[in-house]
Amino acid sequence: MTTTTKHKIAKDRLLNTIHETAAKFGAHGVWGKGITETGVCRLALSDLDKQVRDWFIEETKSLGCTVKVDSVGNIFAEYPGQKKGPPTAIGSHLDTQPTGGRYDGIYGVLSGLELLRTLKDNKIVPQYPIAVIDWTNEEGARFPMSVMASSVWSGQVPQETVYKLESVTDDKPVTVEHELKRIGYQGDVAASYKENPIAAHFEIHIEQGPILESEQKKIGVVTSVQAYGWYKCRVVGKASHTGTTPLANRSDALLAASRMISKGNDLAHKHEGLFSVGVLTLEPGVVNVIPESVLFTVDARHVRDDSLATMVAEAKEEFAAIAKSSGCSISVEFEHIYTSPAVNFHEDCIASVRQSAIALYGEDQVRDMVSGAGHDSCATSSVVPTSMIFIPSRDGVSHNPEEYSTPEQVAEGFEVLLGAVLDYDSKRTK
Amino acid sequence: MTTTTKHKIAKDRLLNTIHETAAKFGAHGVWGKGITETGVCRLALSDLDKQVRDWFIEETKSLGCTVKVDSVGNIFAEYPGQKKGPPTAIGSHLDTQPTGGRYDGIYGVLSGLELLRTLKDNKIVPQYPIAVIDWTNEEGARFPMSVMASSVWSGQVPQETVYKLESVTDDKPVTVEHELKRIGYQGDVAASYKENPIAAHFEIHIEQGPILESEQKKIGVVTSVQAYGWYKCRVVGKASHTGTTPLANRSDALLAASRMISKGNDLAHKHEGLFSVGVLTLEPGVVNVIPESVLFTVDARHVRDDSLATMVAEAKEEFAAIAKSSGCSISVEFEHIYTSPAVNFHEDCIASVRQSAIALYGEDQVRDMVSGAGHDSCATSSVVPTSMIFIPSRDGVSHNPEEYSTPEQVAEGFEVLLGAVLDYDSKRTK
């Protein structure tokens, strides 16, 4: 038992649960000699996912929870409060990437479980019920839609769309609906925030980036999630012989694309956003032939929707200018694929997290953060007060077996979550 | 008959021979409605190559030539002169790229044939013999070594190396030696400039670049062939999430590579050379993952060997500096693949070409040129006086069925060759 908060906390129990469930339900990807030095491969709605769900329901029921499963497999384990009403919720996901670690998502759900265990140990009865939620298919790895089932619950994606999604990791593709039925997790509760409401959503997660570690902070108070836009750029020049074509006569698609990529980075600095090119292919791809065409993707991000739009608009203009100035005849097309708007979390939830973190570790150890990646909290935030807590990720590594946070970081984040949820509960008036 | 020179020239006969042999021996790749609007696919030592060789020998013998075939299939058709001695030679190649046109190489050999026909028509007996040479496998398309058999003859490549070369365009690879035997062109003459000497080598060729066309010149007097070096560059950074990794924490291998490609172009301008990247691949290649590694090729060229070396050395330094400044931890390796030194043609041969061209068309229509690509003349130049003549290529296109020069350009180039060879012959004293 530690004495850093007013409540008794079982030292190492959360970490042990993380390691035990990893060992039982999908340990995969050895990166070190230690028994816990593997990642986890637990694809959504797989047999391993069914096993961890069964275990989670058993554990929460044993604490006195009532458990609901909705029609897209989201599990709501509700711990009773003094009054009736929609629960204050703690949610994340138990599915992983194929090359996943043992913290991404899992840490959030198991911290919720640990919170319920701590309530019971301390005989704390919250004002209102507290629910722990396991959202189905946050990763979008097996079924290609991330933040899938929380988006159905929040009304942003139709259930029918999700039911028809086919797996991309099975030899014979199967649908979400098929797999929900097969593992027995197509529940009878409507997947809807209206019919199955919660009062608020808290999510604790590893940062998946290097900021907390590099600044040696313990806790990130996540105030928002940045907007992002995905685009395809096609640059078309003219193939010609590298030896016989003078510089002035070239229409080198790769030279133009290279200048665009470099300019994109300049624009990211200028606008304090992000600009990344992860995919680039070219044709014809011969040592002594100047590339005729280049196709590359753009992943542009910004905390503000309007700044993202401005940055992308400038990129389009600059790319067109680069095409014009880079050769005799080069064109560039900028195709929009997808935009995810910025999410701003709720000030009440943020305040509960901030006061909890500062009370525990002091202002020096805490900083506000913008999440770079999407989470289930993006979906819930569209309909209920939401916020998130980040703990440091070693080297910023995630979606990789080597994903790691120290035992102390895992414990410290949990205590912030406990303080934040109890604070929020205490302030609820309905 | 035209009257532009002192000799009678059969109007259109050369062009008709080009079109007739294209039609009979490998017409391929339709690009227009006209019967002559295709390219040619005539791979080295294929059945089609055998057929055109047989035809070539028959034609030259009918003019009174003696024909020798050497041990790597080079054909020497020698037209008699007044005196004995090594012949003044006109050479090029009858093989093509898989997507070849009807001029590259072919124009050079058939211009030699047309020259012999013109001597005969005009009853001209040159001072020394004149030979027309068909060099085996200049293209390196079927057997992956360009300028292959002329390089054996010049002593730059061992015959045994060439014999073992395996084809890359057959389902079942076969060797050069196998195919020489199969089509009956492994001759009994030694493939050696010492045992089968020539006195000089002239080659007429399409430019394969845009310079003559864009400057509206008729004739390029080729004084040299630029040097080139091929390299592989591997840039290694660190894969990380595009959303969660701040700009300052990135090691973006593609951003660094883009800056290198752009810098390479700057260096080409600075040194008046060429710098091209034709191949680029990256890993892992995911929209929202910053590239971990990029592999790209460099094709660097310069008229001077020392300037090429300086340009490449600067590129290495600049690339290392870019790697250092582009991320937290980016490395770059610069691997040498191949260097082809610069070739300077012989002043006597150049003088014969220049005087012939200027006498026919005036100084305004003639310019000195550096060949950007390699040719059989690069091999011969290492052992005997050599030079080349270029005619314009439409749009600079080559290695493509649409390769084209006008009937006038084809005829004008031939007349320059005729004048140059007769001038050189008249000045020979041994």
mmCIF file of N, CA and C in Angstrom, chain B residues 83 127-128 425 427-430:
data_model
loop_
_atom_site.group_PDB
_atom_site.id
_atom_site.type_symbol
_atom_site.label_atom_id
_atom_site.label_comp_id
_atom_site.label_asym_id
_atom_site.label_seq_id
_atom_site.Cartn_x
_atom_site.Cartn_y
_atom_site.Cartn_z
ATOM 1 N N LYS B 83 44.682 0.424 -102.032
ATOM 2 C CA LYS B 83 45.816 -0.167 -101.331
ATOM 3 C C LYS B 83 45.318 -1.163 -100.287
ATOM 4 N N GLN B 127 41.045 5.102 -101.232
ATOM 5 C CA GLN B 127 42.474 4.838 -101.111
ATOM 6 C C GLN B 127 42.734 3.526 -100.362
ATOM 7 N N TYR B 128 41.994 3.396 -99.199
ATOM 8 C CA TYR B 128 42.122 2.178 -98.390
ATOM 9 C C TYR B 128 40.742 1.513 -98.297
ATOM 10 N N ASP B 425 39.680 9.117 -95.529
ATOM 11 C CA ASP B 425 40.378 8.162 -96.399
ATOM 12 C C ASP B 425 41.413 8.882 -97.253
ATOM 13 N N LYS B 427 43.073 11.461 -96.646
ATOM 14 C CA LYS B 427 44.213 11.984 -95.890
ATOM 15 C C LYS B 427 45.080 10.881 -95.278
ATOM 16 N N ARG B 428 44.607 9.620 -95.387
ATOM 17 C CA ARG B 428 45.398 8.524 -94.790
ATOM 18 C C ARG B 428 46.707 8.351 -95.548
ATOM 19 N N THR B 429 47.780 8.113 -94.789
ATOM 20 C CA THR B 429 49.076 7.878 -95.433
ATOM 21 C C THR B 429 49.553 6.468 -95.135
ATOM 22 N N LYS B 430 48.828 5.749 -94.347
ATOM 23 C CA LYS B 430 49.157 4.333 -94.088
ATOM 24 C C LYS B 430 47.903 3.581 -93.683
#
